[in-house]
Coordinates of C-alpha atoms and ligand atoms in Angstrom, one line a residue:
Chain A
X1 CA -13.5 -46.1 -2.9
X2 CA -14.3 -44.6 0.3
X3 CA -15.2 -46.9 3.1
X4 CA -18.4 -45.9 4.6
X5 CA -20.5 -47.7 7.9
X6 CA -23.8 -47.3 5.8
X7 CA -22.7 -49.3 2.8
X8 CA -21.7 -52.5 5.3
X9 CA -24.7 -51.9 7.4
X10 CA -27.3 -54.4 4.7
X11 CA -24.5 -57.2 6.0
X12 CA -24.3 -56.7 9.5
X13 CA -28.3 -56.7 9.5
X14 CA -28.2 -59.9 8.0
X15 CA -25.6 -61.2 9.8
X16 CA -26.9 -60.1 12.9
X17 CA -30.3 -61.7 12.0
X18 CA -28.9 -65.2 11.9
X19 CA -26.6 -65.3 15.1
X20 CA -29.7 -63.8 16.7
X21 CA -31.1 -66.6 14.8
X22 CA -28.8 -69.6 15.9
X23 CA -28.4 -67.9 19.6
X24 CA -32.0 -68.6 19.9
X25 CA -32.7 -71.7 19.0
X26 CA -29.3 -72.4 21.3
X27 CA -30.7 -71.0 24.5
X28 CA -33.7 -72.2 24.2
X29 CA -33.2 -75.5 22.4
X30 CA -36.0 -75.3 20.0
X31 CA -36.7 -78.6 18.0
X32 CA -35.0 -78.6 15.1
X33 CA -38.2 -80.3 13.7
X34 CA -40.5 -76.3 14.7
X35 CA -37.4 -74.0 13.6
X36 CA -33.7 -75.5 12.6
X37 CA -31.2 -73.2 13.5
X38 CA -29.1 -71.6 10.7
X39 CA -26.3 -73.9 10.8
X40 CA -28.7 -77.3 10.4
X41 CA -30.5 -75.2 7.5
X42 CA -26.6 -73.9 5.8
X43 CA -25.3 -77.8 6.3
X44 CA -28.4 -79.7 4.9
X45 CA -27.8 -77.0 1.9
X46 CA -25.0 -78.0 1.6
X47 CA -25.7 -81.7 1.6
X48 CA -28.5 -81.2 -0.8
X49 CA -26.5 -78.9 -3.1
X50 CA -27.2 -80.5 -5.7
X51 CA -30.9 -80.7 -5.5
X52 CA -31.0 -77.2 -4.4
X53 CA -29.1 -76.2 -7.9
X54 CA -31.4 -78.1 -10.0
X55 CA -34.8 -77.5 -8.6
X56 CA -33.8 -73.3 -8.1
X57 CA -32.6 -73.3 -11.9
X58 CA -36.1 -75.1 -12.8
X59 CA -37.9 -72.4 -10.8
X60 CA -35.3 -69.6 -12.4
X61 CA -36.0 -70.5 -15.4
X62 CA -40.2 -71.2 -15.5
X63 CA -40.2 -67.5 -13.7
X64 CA -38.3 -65.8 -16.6
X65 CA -39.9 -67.2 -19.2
X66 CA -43.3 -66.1 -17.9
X67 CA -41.6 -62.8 -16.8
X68 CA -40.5 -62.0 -20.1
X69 CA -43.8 -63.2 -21.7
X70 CA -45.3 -60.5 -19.6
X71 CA -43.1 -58.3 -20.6
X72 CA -43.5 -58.9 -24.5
X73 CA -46.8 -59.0 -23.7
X74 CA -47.2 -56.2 -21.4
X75 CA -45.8 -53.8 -23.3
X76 CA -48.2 -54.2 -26.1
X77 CA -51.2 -54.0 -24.4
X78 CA -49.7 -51.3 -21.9
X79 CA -49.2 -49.2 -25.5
X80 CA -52.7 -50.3 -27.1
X81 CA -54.4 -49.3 -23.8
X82 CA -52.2 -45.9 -23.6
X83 CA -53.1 -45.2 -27.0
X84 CA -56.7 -44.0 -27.0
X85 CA -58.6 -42.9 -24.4
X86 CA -61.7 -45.5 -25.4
X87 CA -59.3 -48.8 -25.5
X88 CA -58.7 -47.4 -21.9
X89 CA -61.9 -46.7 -20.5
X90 CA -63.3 -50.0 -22.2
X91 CA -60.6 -52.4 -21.0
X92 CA -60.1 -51.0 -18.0
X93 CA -62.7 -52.5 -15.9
X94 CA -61.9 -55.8 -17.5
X95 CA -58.3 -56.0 -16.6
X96 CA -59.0 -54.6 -12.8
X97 CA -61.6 -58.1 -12.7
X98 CA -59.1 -60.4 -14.0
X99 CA -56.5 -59.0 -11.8
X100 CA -58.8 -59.6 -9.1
X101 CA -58.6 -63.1 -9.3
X102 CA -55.5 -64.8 -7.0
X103 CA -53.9 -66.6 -9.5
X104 CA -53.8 -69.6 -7.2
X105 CA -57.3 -70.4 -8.0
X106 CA -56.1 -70.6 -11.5
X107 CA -53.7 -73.1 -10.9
X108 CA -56.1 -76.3 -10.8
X109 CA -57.2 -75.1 -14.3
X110 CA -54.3 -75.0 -16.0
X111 CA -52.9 -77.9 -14.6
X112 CA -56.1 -80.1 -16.1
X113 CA -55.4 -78.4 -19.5
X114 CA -51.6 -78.9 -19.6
X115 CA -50.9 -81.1 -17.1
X116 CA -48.7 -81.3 -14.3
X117 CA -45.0 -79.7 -14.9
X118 CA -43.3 -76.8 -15.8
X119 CA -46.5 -74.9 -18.1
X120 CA -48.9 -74.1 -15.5
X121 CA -45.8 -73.0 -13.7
X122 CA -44.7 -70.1 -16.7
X123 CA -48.6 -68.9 -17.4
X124 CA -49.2 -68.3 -13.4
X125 CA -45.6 -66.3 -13.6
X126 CA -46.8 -64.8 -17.2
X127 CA -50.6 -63.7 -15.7
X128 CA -49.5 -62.2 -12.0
X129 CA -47.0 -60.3 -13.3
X130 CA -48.4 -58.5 -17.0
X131 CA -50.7 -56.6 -14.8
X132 CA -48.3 -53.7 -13.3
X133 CA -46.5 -53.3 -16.8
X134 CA -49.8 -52.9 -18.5
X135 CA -50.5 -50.4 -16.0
X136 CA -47.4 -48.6 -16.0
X137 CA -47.1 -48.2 -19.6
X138 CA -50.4 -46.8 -20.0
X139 CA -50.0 -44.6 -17.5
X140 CA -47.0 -42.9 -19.2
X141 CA -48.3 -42.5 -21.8
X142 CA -51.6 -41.0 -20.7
X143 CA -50.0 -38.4 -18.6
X144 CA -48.2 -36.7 -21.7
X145 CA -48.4 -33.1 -20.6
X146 CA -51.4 -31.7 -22.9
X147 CA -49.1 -28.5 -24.1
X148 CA -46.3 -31.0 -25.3
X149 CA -48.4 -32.4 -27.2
X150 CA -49.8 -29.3 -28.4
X151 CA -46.4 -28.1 -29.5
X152 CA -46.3 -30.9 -31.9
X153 CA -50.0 -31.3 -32.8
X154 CA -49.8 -27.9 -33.7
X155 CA -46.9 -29.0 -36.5
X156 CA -49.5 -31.2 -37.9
X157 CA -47.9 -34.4 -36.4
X158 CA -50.4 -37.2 -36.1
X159 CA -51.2 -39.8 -33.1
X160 CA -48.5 -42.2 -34.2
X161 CA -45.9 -39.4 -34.1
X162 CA -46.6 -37.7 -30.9
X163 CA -46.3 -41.3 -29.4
X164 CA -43.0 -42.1 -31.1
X165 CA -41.4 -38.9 -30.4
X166 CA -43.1 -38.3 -26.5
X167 CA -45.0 -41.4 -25.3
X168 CA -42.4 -43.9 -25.9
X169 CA -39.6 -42.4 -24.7
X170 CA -41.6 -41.1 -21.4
X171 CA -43.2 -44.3 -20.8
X172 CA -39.3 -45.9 -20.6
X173 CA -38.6 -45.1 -16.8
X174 CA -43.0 -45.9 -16.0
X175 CA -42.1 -49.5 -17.8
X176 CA -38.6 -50.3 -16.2
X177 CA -39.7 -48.9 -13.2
X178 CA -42.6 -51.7 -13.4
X179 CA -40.6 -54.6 -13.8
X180 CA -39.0 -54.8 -10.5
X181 CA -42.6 -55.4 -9.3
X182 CA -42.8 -57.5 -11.9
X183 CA -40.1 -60.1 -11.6
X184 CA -41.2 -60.8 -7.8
X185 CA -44.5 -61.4 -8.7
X186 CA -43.6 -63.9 -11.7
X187 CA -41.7 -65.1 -9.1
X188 CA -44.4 -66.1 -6.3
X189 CA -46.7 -67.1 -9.7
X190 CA -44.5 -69.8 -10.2
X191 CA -43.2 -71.1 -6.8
X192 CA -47.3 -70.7 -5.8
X193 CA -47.4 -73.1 -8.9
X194 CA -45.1 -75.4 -8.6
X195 CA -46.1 -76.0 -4.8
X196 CA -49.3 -77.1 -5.9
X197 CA -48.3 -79.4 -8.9
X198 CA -45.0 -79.7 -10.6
X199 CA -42.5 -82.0 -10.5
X200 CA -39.9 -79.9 -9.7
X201 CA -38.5 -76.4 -9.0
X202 CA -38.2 -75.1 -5.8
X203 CA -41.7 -74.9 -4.9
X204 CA -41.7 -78.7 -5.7
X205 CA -39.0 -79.7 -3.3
X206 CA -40.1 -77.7 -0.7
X207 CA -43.4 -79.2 -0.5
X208 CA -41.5 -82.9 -1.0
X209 CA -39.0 -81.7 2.0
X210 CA -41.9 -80.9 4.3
X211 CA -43.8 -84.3 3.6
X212 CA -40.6 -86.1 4.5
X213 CA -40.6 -84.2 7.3
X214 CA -37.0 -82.4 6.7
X215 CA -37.3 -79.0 8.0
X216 CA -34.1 -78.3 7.8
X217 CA -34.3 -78.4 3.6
X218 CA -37.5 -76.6 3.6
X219 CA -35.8 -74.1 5.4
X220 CA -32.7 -74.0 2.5
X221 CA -35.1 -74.2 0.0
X222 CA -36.9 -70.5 1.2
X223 CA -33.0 -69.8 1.8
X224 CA -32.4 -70.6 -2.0
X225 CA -35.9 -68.7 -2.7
X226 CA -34.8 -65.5 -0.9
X227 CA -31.3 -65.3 -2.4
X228 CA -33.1 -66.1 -6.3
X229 CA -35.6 -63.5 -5.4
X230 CA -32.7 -60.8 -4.9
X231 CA -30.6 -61.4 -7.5
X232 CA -33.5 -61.4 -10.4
X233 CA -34.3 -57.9 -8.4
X234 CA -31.5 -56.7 -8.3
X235 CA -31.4 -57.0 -12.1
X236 CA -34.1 -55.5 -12.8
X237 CA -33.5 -52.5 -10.7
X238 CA -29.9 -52.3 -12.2
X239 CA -31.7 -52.2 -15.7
X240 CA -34.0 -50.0 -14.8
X241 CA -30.9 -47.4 -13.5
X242 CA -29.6 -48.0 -16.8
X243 CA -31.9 -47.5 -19.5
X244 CA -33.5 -44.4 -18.0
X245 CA -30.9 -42.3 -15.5
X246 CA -32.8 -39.3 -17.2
X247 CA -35.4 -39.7 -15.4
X248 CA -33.9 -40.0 -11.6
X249 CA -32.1 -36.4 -12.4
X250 CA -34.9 -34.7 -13.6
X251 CA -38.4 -34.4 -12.7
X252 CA -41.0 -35.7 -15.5
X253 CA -42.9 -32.4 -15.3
X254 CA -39.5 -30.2 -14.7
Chain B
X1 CA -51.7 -12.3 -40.9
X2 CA -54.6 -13.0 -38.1
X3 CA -57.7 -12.3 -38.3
X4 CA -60.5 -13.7 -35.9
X5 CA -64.4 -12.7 -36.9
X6 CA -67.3 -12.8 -33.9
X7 CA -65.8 -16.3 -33.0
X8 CA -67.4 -17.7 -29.8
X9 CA -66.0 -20.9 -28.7
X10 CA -67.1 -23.6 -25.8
X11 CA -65.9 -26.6 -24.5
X12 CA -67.8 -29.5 -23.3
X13 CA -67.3 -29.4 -19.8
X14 CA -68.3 -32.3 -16.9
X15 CA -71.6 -30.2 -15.9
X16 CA -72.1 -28.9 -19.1
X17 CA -70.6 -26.1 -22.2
X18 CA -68.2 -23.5 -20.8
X19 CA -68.4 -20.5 -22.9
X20 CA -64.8 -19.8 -23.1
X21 CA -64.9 -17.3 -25.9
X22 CA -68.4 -15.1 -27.1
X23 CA -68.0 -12.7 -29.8
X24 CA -63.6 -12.4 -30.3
X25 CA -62.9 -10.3 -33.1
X26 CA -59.2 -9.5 -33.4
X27 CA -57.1 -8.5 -36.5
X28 CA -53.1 -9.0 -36.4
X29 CA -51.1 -7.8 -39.0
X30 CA -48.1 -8.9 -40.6
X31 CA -45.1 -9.1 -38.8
X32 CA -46.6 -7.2 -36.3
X33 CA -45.6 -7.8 -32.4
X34 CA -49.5 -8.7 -30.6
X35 CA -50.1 -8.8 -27.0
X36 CA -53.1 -10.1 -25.1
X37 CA -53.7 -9.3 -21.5
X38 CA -56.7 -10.1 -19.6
X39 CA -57.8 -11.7 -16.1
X40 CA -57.0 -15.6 -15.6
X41 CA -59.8 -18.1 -17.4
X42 CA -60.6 -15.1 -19.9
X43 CA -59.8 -17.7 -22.6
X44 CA -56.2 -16.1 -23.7
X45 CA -55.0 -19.8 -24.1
X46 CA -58.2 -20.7 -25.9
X47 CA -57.4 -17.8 -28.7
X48 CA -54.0 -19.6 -28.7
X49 CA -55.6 -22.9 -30.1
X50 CA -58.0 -21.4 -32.0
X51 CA -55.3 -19.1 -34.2
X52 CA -52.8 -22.4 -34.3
X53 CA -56.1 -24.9 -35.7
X54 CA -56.1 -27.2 -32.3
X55 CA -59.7 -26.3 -32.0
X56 CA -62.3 -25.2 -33.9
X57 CA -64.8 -22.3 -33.4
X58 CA -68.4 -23.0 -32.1
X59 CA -69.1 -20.1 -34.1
X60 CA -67.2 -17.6 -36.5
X61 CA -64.5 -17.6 -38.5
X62 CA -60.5 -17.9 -37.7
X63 CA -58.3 -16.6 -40.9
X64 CA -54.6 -17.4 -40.5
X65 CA -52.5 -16.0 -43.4
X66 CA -55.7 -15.2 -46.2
X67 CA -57.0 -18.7 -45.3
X68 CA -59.8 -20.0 -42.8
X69 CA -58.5 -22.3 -40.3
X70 CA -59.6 -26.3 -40.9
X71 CA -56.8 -27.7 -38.9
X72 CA -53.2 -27.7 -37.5
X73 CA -51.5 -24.8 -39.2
X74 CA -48.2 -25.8 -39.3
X75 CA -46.4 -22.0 -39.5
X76 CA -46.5 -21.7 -36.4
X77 CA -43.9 -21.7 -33.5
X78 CA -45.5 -21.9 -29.8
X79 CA -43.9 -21.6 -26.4
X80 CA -45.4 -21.7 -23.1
X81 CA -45.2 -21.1 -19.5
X82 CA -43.7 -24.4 -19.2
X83 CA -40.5 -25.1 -21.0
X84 CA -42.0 -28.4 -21.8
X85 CA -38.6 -29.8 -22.7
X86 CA -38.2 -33.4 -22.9
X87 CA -35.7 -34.6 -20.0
X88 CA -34.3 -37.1 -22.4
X89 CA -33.3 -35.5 -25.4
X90 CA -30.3 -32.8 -25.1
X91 CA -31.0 -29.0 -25.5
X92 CA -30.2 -29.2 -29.3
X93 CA -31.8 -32.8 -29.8
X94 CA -35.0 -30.6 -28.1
X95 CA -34.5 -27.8 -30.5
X96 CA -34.3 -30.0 -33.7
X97 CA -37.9 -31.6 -32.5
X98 CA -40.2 -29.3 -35.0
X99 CA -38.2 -30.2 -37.8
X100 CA -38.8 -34.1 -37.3
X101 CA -42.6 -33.2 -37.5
X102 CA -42.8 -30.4 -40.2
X103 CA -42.7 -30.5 -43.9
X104 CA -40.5 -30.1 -46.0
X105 CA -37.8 -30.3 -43.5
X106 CA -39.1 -34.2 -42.1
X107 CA -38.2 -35.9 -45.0
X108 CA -34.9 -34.1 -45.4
X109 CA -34.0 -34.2 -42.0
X110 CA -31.5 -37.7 -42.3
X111 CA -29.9 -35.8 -45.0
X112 CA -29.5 -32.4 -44.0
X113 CA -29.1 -32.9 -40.2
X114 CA -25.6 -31.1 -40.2
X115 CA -27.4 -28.1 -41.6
X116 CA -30.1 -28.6 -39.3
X117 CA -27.9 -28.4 -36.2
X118 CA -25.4 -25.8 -37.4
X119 CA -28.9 -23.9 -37.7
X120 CA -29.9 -25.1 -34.5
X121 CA -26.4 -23.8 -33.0
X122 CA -26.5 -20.1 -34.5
X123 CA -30.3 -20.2 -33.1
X124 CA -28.9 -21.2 -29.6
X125 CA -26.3 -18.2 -29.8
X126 CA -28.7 -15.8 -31.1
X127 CA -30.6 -16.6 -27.6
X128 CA -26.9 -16.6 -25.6
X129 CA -26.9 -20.4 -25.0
X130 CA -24.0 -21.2 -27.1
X131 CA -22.0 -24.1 -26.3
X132 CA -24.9 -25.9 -24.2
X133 CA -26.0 -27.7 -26.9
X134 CA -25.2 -30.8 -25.7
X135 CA -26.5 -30.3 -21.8
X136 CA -29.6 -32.0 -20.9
X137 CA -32.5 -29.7 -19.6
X138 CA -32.5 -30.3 -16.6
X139 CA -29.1 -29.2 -16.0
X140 CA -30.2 -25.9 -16.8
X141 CA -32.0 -23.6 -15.0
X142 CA -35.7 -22.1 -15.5
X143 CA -34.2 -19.1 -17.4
X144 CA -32.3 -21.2 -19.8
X145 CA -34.9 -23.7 -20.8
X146 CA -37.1 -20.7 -21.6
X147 CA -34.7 -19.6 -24.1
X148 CA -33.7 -22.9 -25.2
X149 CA -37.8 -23.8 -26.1
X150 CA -38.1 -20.3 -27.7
X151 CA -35.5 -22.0 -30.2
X152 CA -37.5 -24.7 -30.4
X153 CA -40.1 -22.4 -31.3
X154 CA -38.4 -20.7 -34.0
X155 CA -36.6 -23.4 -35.4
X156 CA -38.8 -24.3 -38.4
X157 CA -39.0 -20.5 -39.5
X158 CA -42.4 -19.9 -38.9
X159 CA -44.1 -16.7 -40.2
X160 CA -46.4 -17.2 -36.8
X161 CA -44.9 -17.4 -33.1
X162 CA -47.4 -17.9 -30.3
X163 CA -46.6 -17.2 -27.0
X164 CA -48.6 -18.4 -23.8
X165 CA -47.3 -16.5 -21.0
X166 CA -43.7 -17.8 -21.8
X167 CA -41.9 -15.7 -18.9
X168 CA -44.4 -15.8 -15.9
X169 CA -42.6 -18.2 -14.4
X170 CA -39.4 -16.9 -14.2
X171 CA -37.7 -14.2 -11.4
X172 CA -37.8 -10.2 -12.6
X173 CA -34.4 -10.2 -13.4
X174 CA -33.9 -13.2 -15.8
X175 CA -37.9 -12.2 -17.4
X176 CA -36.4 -9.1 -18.4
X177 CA -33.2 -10.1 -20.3
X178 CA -35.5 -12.1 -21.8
X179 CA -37.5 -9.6 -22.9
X180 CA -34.2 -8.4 -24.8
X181 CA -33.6 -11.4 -26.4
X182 CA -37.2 -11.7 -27.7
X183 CA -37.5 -8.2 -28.8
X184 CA -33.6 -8.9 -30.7
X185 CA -34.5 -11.8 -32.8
X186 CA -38.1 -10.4 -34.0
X187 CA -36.6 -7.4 -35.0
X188 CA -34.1 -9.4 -36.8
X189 CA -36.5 -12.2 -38.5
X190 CA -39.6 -10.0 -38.3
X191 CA -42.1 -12.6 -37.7
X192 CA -45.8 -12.3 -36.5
X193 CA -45.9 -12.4 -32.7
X194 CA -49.0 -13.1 -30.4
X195 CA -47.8 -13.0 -26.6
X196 CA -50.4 -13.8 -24.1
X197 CA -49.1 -12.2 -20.5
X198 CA -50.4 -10.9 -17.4
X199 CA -47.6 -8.4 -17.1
X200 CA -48.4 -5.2 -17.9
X201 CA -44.8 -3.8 -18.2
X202 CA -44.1 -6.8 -20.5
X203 CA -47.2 -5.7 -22.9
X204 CA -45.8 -2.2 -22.9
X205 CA -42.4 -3.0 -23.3
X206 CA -42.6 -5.4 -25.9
X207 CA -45.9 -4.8 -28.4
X208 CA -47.2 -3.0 -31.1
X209 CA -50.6 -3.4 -30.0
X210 CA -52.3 -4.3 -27.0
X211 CA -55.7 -6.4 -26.8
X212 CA -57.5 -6.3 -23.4
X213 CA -59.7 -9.0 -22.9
X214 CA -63.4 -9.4 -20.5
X215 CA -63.5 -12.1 -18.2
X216 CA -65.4 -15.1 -19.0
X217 CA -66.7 -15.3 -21.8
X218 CA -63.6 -13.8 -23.0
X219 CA -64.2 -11.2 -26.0
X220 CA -61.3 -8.0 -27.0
X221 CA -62.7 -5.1 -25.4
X222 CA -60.0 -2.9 -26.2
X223 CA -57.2 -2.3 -28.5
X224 CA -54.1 -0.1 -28.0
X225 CA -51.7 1.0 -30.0
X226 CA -48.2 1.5 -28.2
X227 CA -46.7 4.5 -29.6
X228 CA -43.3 3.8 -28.0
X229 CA -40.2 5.0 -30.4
X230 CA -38.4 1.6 -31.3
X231 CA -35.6 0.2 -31.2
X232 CA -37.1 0.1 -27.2
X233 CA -34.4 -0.9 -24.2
X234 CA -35.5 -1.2 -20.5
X235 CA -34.9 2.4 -19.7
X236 CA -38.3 2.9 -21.8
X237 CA -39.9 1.3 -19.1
X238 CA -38.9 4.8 -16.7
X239 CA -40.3 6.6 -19.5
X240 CA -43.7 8.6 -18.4
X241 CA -45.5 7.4 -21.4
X242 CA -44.9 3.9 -20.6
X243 CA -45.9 4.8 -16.7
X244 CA -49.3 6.3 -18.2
X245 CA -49.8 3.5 -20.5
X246 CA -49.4 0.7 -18.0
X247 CA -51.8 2.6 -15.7
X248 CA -54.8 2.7 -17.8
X249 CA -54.2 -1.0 -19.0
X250 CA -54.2 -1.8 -15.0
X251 CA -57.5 0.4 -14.5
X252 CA -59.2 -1.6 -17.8
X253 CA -58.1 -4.9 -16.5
X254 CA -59.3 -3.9 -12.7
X255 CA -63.1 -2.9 -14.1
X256 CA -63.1 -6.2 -16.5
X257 CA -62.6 -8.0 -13.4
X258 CA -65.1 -5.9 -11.0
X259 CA -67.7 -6.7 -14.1
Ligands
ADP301 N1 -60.6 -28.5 -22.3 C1 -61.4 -27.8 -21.6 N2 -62.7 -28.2 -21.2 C2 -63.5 -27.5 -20.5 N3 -63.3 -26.2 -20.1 C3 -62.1 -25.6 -20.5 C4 -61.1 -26.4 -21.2 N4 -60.0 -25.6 -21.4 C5 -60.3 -24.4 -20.8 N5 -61.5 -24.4 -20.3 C6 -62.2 -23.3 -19.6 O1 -62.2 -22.2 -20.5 C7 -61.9 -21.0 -19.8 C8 -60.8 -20.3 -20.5 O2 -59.6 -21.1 -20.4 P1 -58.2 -20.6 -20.9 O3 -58.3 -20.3 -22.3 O4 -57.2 -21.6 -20.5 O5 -58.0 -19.3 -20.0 P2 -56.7 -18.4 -19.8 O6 -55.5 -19.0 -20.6 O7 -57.1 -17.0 -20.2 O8 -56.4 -18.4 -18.3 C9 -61.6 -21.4 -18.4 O9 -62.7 -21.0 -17.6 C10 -61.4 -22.9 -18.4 O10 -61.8 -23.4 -17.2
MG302 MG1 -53.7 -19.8 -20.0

């Protein structure tokens, strides 16, 4: 492996961030209680470690089952609405309302019809984030190029088989490609959620933290959120390298 | 093989029909080598859908092979100005794509697929690409995905290969080799060819017959017979009578156009 600067340079950044960070809350001796340096926010993580594990795993969890409802989900519809161009033009509009909505405003609702816990927190994750796949399916598979199509039409192949043999396989990098977009936003859904009511998650403790006046653990709880938020990105982005490296070599219309 | 009687075709377009075709009467014969030239938005690629059942005359009658054309027609190979390969399949997994879709090699194709690619493989040699069966296309360039979907359109065996301007994208050099390789395996299989092309030179070079068409509403407005001695190589194209013949298609196609 060759050592390069620009690999190392994402660390320094964020290295740099929090002695710039700590250095100013230093000079200036900011409360602790407006903006707790880095090293009162890394030692009240590590005093509420355990906490911090449970409630982020709660919030993990609640934002991948919603995520992968979505994606079950998604996919379906994405393929129904990519299917014919009526299904598209009729649900259309309807999907670009509901999307409209903030899902916060959806919250109070579910949380009357299932309570307060961990199943308003999965459907807020499940609706924010089926949008962009629904989207992005349909969207591959609406752009087929017409003479590709042709080609096969001509053969006498029907709907079903110009979509198993192009619109599948060329909605694959539109789909993956989606669910980096996804997975944050399933993400927010469910820390949004568990803010307002939950009895736990990271969301949850945060809002706890900041009643009991503990800025330092709020701060280690958005800590915890950030490094969560990376990692299910990261994942995603990894998968979406994976399933479809054809498409980052090639151009779709090459 | 073709035959097209006072068809006149129009789309539905945003502001209203678009006569695309008014009055096309055209007769192809067996195993002969067809080109149609004409001015852009003539309705050359419009013919091509007509003769291959992907749309059907406003008015008039399509015959393909003794029978009028209701739908798809399923003998046909087509290439176009686009490779239109698919970026995740391999060149040969691209090639083998018609004979997933047509009868009676669908059903058969789990069984016989080690025919089917060994078929595939002498294709891709007869067109010089031997040994890149397993590439993907896009790590090939223009001129090789060209030859690689004129496998793909020959694949199946077709009696009927329709060609939409398959080389105009491609430099001098590589459109004329192939030209070669197009002339070598109809003269070899002997299929019916329709090439649609704005190239004069390629007309000449590689047709028995030449159909000029009108500008919008496209209709054949004249038909020549090439009376070049075959087998024909590229020093034909030096050749006086080819000269003349390209210069009275060019004068046709400059007074369709002034029309
Ligand atoms: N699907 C369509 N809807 C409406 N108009 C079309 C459609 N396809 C082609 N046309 C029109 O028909 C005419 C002939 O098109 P085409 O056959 O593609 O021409 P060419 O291949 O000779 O350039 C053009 O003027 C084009 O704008
Ligand atoms: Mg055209």
């Amino acid at each position: 492996m060759t050592f390069r600067t620009e690999d190392t340079a994402p660390w320094i950044f964020t290295i740099g961030l929090f002695v710039f960070w700590e250095a100013v809350c230093r000079i200036f001796s900011v409360d602790s209680f407006i903006l707790p340096a880095p090293s009162e926010i890394f030692s009240a993580a590590v005093r509420y470690a355990g906490p911090l594990w449970r409630n982020s795993f709660v919030t993990l969890w609640t934002t991948l089952v919603g995520f992968l409802l979505a994606v079950g989900f998604g996919l379906l519809l994405g393929l129904v609405v990519g299917w014919s161009r009526t299904i598209y033009r009729g649900l259309y509009p309807v999907m670009i309302g509901f999307n409209s909505i903030p899902k916060v405003a959806v919250v109070p609702i579910l949380v009357v019809w299932f309570g307060v816990g961990e199943v308003p927190a999965i459907i807020t994750a499940f609706l924010i984030s089926f949008f962009p796949i629904v989207v992005n399916v349909a969207t591959g598979l609406a752009t087929i190029e017409p003479e590709m199509e042709d080609v096969l039409r001509a053969l006498g192949a029907s709907k079903l088989d110009v979509m198993l043999k192009i619109g599948i396989p060329r909605a694959m990098p539109y789909f993956f490609g989606s669910l980096k977009v996804a997975i944050t936003l399933a993400f927010v859904g469910a820390v949004v959620s568990e803010t307002l009511a939950a009895n736990a998650g990271l969301g949850h403790l945060m809002t706890q933290a900041g009643s009991n006046f503990q800025m330092p653990l709020v701060f280690a709880g958005l800590l915890a959120l950030a490094i969560e938020g990376i990692g299910m990105y990261a994942v995603c982005a990894w998968l979406e390298y994976r399933m479809t490296g054809w498409a980052h070599r090639s151009t779709m219309n090459a | 093989m073709i035959e097209l009687d006072d068809v006149t075709l129009a789309y539905r377009g945003r502001t209203g029909p678009v006569l695309a075709l008014q009055g096309t009467s055209l007769k192809v014969g067996r195993g002969e080598f067809a080109a149609v030239v004409g001015p852009s938005g003539c309705g050359k690629s419009t013919l091509m859908k007509l003769v291959t059942g992907l749309v059907k005359p406003t008015q008039g009658r399509v015959l393909v092979d003794g029978h009028e054309v209701a739908g798809p027609v399923k003998i046909a190979g087509m290439a176009f100005q686009n490779a239109n390969m698919l970026p995740w399949r391999t060149v040969l997994e691209n090639v083998l794509l018609p004979l997933e879709i047509v009868e009676p090699y669908r059903s058969k194709f789990r069984a016989e697929k080690k025919q089917y690619v060994a078929r595939a493989e002498k294709l891709l040699d007869t067109v010089g690409l031997s040994g890149f069966g397993s590439r993907f296309p896009w790590e090939m360039s223009g001129g090789m995905q060209q030859r690689a979907s004129l496998c793909r359109s020959l694949i199946h065996d077709p009696s009927l290969l329709m060609l939409d301007e398959p080389f105009a994208a491609l430099d001098a050099f590589t459109r004329e080799e192939l030209w070669c390789v197009l002339r070598d395996v109809w003269e070899r299989i002997g299929f019916t060819v329709v090439l649609v092309t704005h190239d004069l030179r390629e007309a000449a070079f590689l047709a028995d017959t030449i159909h000029v068409m009108s500008a919008r509403p496209g209709r054949i407005i004249e038909t020549r017979k090439v009376d070049l001695p075959r087998p024909r190589d590229l020093e034909i194209c030096y050749d006086p009578r080819f000269s003349d013949l390209v210069q009275i298609l060019r004068h046709k196609i400059a007074e369709v156009r002034q029309a």
